[in-house]
PDB file of C-alpha atoms in Angstrom:
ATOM      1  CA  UNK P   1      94.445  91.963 119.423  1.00 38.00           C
ATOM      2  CA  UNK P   2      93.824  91.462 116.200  1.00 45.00           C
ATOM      3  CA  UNK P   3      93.692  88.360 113.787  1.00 49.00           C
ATOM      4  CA  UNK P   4      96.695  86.804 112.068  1.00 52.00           C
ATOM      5  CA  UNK P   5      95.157  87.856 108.325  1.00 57.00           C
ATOM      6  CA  UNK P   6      92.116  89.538 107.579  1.00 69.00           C
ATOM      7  CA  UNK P   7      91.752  93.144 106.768  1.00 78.00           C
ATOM      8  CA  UNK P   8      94.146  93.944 109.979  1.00 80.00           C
ATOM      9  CA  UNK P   9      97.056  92.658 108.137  1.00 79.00           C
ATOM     10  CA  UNK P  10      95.723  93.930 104.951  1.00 83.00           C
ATOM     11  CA  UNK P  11      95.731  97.354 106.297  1.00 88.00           C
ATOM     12  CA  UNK P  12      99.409  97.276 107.565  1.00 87.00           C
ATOM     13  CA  UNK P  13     101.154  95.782 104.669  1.00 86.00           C
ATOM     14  CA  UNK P  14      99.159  98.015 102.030  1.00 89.00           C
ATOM     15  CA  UNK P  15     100.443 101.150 104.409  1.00 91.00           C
ATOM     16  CA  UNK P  16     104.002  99.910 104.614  1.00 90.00           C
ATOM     17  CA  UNK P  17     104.214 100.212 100.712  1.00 90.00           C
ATOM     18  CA  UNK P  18     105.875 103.174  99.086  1.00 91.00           C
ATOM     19  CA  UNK P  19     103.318 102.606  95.879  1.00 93.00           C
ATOM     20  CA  UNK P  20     100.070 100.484  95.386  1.00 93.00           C
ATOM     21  CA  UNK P  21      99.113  98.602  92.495  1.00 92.00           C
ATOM     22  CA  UNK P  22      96.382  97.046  91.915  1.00 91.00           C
ATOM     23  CA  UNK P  23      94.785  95.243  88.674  1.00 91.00           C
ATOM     24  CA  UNK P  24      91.916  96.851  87.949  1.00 94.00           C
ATOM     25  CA  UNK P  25      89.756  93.515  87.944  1.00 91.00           C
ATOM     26  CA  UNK P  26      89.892  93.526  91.458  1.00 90.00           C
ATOM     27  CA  UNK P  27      86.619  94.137  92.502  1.00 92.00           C
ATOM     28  CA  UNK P  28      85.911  91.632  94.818  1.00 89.00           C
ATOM     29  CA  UNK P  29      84.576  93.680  97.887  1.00 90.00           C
ATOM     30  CA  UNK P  30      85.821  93.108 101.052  1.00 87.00           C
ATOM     31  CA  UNK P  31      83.485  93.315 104.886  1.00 88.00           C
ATOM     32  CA  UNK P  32      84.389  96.137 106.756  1.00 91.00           C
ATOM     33  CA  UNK P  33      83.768  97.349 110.308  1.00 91.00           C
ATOM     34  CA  UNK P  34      84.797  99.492 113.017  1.00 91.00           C
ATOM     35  CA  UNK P  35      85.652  97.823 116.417  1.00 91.00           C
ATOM     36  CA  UNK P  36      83.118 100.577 117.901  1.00 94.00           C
ATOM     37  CA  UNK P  37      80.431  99.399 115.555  1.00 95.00           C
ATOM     38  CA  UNK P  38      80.920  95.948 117.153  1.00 95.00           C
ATOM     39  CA  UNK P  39      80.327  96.367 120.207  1.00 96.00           C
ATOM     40  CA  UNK P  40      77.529  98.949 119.490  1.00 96.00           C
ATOM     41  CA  UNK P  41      75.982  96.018 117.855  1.00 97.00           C
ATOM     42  CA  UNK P  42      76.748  93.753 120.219  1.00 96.00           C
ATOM     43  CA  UNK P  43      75.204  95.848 123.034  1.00 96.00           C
ATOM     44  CA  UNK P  44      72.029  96.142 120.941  1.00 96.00           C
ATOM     45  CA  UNK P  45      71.443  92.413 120.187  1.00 97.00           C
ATOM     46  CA  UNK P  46      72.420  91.693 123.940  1.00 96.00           C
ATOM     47  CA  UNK P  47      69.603  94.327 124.826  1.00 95.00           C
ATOM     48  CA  UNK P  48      66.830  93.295 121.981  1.00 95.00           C
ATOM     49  CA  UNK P  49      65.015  90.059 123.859  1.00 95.00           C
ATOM     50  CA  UNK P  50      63.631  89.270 119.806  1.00 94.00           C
ATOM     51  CA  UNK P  51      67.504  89.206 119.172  1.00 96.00           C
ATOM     52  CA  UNK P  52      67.837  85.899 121.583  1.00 94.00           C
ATOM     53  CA  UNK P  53      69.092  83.210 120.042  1.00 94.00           C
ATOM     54  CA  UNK P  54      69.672  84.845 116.179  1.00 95.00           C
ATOM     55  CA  UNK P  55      72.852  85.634 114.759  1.00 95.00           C
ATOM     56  CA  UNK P  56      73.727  88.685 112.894  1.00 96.00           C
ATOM     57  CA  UNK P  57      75.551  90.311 110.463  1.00 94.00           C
ATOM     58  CA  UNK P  58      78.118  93.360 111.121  1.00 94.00           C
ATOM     59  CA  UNK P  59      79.754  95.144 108.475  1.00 91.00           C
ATOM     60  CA  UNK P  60      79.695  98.562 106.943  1.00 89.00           C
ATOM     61  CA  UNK P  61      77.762  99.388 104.044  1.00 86.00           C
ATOM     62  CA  UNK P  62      80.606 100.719 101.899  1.00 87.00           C
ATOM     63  CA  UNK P  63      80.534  97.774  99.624  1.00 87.00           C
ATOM     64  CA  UNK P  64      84.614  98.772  99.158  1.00 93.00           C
ATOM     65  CA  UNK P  65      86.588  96.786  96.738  1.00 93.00           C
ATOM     66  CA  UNK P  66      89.980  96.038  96.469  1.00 91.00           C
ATOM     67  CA  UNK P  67      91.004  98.529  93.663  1.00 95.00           C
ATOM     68  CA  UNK P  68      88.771 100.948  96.133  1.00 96.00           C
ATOM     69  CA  UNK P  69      90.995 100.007  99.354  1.00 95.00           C
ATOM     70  CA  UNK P  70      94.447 100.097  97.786  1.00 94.00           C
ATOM     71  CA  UNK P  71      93.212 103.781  96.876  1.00 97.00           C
ATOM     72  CA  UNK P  72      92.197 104.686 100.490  1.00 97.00           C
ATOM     73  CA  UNK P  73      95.328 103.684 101.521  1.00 96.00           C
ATOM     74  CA  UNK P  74      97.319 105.022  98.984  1.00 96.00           C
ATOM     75  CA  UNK P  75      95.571 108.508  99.383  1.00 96.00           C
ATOM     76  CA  UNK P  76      95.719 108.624 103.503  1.00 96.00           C
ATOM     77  CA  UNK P  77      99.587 107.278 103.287  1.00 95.00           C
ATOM     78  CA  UNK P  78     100.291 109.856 100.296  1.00 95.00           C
ATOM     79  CA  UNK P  79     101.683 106.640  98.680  1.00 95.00           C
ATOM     80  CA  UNK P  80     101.057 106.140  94.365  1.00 96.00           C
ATOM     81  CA  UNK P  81      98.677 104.683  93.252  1.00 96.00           C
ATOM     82  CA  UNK P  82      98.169 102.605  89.774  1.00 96.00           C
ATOM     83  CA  UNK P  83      95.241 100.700  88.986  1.00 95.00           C
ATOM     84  CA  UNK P  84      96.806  98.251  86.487  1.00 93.00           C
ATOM     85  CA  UNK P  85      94.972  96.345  83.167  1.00 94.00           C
ATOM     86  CA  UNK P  86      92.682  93.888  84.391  1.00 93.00           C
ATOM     87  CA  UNK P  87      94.000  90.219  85.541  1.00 88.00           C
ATOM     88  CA  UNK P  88      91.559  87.319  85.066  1.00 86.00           C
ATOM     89  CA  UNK P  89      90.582  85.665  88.520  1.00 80.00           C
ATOM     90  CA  UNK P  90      90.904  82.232  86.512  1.00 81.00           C
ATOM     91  CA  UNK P  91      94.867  82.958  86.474  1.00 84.00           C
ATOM     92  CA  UNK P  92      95.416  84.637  89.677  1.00 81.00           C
ATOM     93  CA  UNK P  93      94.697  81.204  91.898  1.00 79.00           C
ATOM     94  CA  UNK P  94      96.436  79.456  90.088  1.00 82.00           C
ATOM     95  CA  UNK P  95      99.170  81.677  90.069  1.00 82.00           C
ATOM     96  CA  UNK P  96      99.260  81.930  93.755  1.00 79.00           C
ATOM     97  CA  UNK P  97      99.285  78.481  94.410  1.00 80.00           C
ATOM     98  CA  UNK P  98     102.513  77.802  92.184  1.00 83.00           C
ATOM     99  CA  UNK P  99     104.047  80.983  94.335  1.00 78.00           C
ATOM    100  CA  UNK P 100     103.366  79.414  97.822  1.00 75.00           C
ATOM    101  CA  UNK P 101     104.546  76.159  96.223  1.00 78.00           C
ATOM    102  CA  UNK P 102     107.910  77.811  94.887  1.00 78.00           C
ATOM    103  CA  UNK P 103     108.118  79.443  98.218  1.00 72.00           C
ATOM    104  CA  UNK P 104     108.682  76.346  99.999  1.00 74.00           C
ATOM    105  CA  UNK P 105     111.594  75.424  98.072  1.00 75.00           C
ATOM    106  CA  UNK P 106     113.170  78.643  99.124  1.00 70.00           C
ATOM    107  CA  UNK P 107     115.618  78.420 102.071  1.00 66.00           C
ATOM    108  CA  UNK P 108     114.109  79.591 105.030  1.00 64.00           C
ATOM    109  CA  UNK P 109     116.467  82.426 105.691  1.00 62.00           C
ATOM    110  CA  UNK P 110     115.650  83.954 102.388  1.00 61.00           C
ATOM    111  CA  UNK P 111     111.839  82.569 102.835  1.00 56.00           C
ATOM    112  CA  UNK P 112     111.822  84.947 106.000  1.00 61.00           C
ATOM    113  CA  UNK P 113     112.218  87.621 103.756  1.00 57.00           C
ATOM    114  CA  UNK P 114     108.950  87.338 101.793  1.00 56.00           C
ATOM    115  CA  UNK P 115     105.628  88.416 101.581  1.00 55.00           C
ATOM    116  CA  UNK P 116     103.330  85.882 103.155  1.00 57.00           C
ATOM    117  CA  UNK P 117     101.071  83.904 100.832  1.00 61.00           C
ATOM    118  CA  UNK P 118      98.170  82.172 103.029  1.00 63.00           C
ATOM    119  CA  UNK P 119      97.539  78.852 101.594  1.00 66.00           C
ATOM    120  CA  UNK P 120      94.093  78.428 102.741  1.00 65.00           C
ATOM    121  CA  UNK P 121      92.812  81.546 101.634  1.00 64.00           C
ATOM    122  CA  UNK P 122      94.081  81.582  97.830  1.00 69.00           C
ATOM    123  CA  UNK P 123      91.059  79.578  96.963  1.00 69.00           C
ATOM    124  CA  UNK P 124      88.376  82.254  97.847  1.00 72.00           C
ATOM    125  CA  UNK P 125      91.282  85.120  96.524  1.00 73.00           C
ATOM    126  CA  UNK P 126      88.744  87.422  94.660  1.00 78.00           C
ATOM    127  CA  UNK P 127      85.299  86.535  95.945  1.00 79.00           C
ATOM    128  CA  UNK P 128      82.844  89.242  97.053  1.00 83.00           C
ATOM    129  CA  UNK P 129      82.045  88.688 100.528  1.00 82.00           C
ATOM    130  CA  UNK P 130      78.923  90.755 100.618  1.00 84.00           C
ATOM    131  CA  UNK P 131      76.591  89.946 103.846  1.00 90.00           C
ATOM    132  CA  UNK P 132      73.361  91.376 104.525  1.00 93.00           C
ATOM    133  CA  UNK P 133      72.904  93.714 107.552  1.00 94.00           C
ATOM    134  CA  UNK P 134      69.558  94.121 107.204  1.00 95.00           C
ATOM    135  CA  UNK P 135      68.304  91.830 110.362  1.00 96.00           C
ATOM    136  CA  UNK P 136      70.327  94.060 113.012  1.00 96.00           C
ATOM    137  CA  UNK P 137      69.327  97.308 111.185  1.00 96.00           C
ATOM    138  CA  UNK P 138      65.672  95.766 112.168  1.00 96.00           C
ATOM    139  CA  UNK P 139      66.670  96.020 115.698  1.00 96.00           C
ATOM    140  CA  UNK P 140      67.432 100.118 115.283  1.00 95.00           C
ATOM    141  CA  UNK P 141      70.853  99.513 114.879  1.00 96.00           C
ATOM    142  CA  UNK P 142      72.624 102.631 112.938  1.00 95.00           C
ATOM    143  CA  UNK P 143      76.563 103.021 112.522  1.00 95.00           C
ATOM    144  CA  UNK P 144      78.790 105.344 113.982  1.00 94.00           C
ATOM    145  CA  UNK P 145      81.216 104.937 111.021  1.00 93.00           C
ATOM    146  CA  UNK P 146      79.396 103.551 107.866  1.00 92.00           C
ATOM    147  CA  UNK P 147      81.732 104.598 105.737  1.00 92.00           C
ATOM    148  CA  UNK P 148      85.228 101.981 105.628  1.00 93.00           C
ATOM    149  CA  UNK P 149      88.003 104.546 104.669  1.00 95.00           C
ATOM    150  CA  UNK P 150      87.238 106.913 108.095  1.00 94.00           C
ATOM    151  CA  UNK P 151      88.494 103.577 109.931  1.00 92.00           C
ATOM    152  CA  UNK P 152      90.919 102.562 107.688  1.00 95.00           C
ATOM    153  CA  UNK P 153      92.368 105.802 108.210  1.00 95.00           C
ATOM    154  CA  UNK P 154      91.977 106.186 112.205  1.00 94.00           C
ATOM    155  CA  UNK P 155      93.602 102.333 111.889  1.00 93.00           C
ATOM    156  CA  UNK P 156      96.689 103.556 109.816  1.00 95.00           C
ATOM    157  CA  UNK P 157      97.168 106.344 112.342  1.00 96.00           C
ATOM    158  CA  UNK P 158      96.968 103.642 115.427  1.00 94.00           C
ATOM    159  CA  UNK P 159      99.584 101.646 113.739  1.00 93.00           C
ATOM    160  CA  UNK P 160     101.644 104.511 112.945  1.00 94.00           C
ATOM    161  CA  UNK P 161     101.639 105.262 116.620  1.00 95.00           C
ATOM    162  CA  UNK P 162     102.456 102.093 117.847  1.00 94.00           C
ATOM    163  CA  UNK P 163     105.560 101.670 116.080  1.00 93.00           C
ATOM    164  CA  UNK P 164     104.070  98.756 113.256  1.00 90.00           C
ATOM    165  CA  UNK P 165     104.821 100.586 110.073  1.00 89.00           C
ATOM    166  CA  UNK P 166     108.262 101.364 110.301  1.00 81.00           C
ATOM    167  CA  UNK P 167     110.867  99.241 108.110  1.00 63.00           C
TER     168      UNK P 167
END
């Protein structure tokens, strides 16, 4: 399973599209990490007994930003890609919450029809969400896939087989 957003959903709807665009302020960079890296991580803070009772970080080191991910995808789907002229984060809230407040003046069968806008994220829309690994790389820990794109791709793939990017 994965979660409603996030980078799951991220990942499909970016591989659905035909061309990417992206404004090239977009540099926010976004967590990554590979489901194996998880539970490798998970097995070596449930083994560590100075890992009792701590919590830890777990995401990739690739430090990949949005302009950085629309290009992975774009590249693995063989999809265009155009970095557009940079879009102040000052207007791009505010720009989203007037589109999720249009939205729901739409009629729902034409509503249906849209691209989801989550509310509750549009406030931290273009933060960088950077978080330190270094604790559990105390522990020993080293990634199988420290690089973001090799799982972005082997993700795209998944989806592809299962049906989720058609239409």
């Amino acid at each position: 399973p994965r979660s409603v957003r996030g980078v799951g959903q991220m990942i499909m709807s970016a591989a659905k599209m035909s061309a990417l665009a992206v404004p090239s302020s977009f540099t926010a960079r976004i967590p990554f990490v590979h489901v194996r890296d998880v539970a490798q991580a998970a097995l070596r803070v449930a083994l560590e007994s100075r890992a009792e009772g701590e919590a830890f970080n777990v995401n990739d080191d690739s430090l990949m930003s949005m302009v950085d991910f629309m290009r992975t995808v774009a590249r693995i789907r063989g999809a265009r890609f155009v970095e557009l002229p940079p879009l102040p984060m000052a207007l791009v809230r505010p720009m989203l919450t007037s589109a999720i407040q249009l939205s729901k003046l739409v009629p729902s069968q034409v509503a249906e029809h849209l691209p989801v806008i989550d509310e509750e994220l549009t406030s931290s829309f273009g933060c960088d969400f950077v978080f330190s690994t270094d604790k559990l790389k105390q522990l020993g820990f080293e990634y199988l896939y420290p690089d973001a794109a090799v799982g972005i791709e082997e993700t795209i793939a998944w989806y592809g087989e299962q049906g989720w990017l058609e239409g």
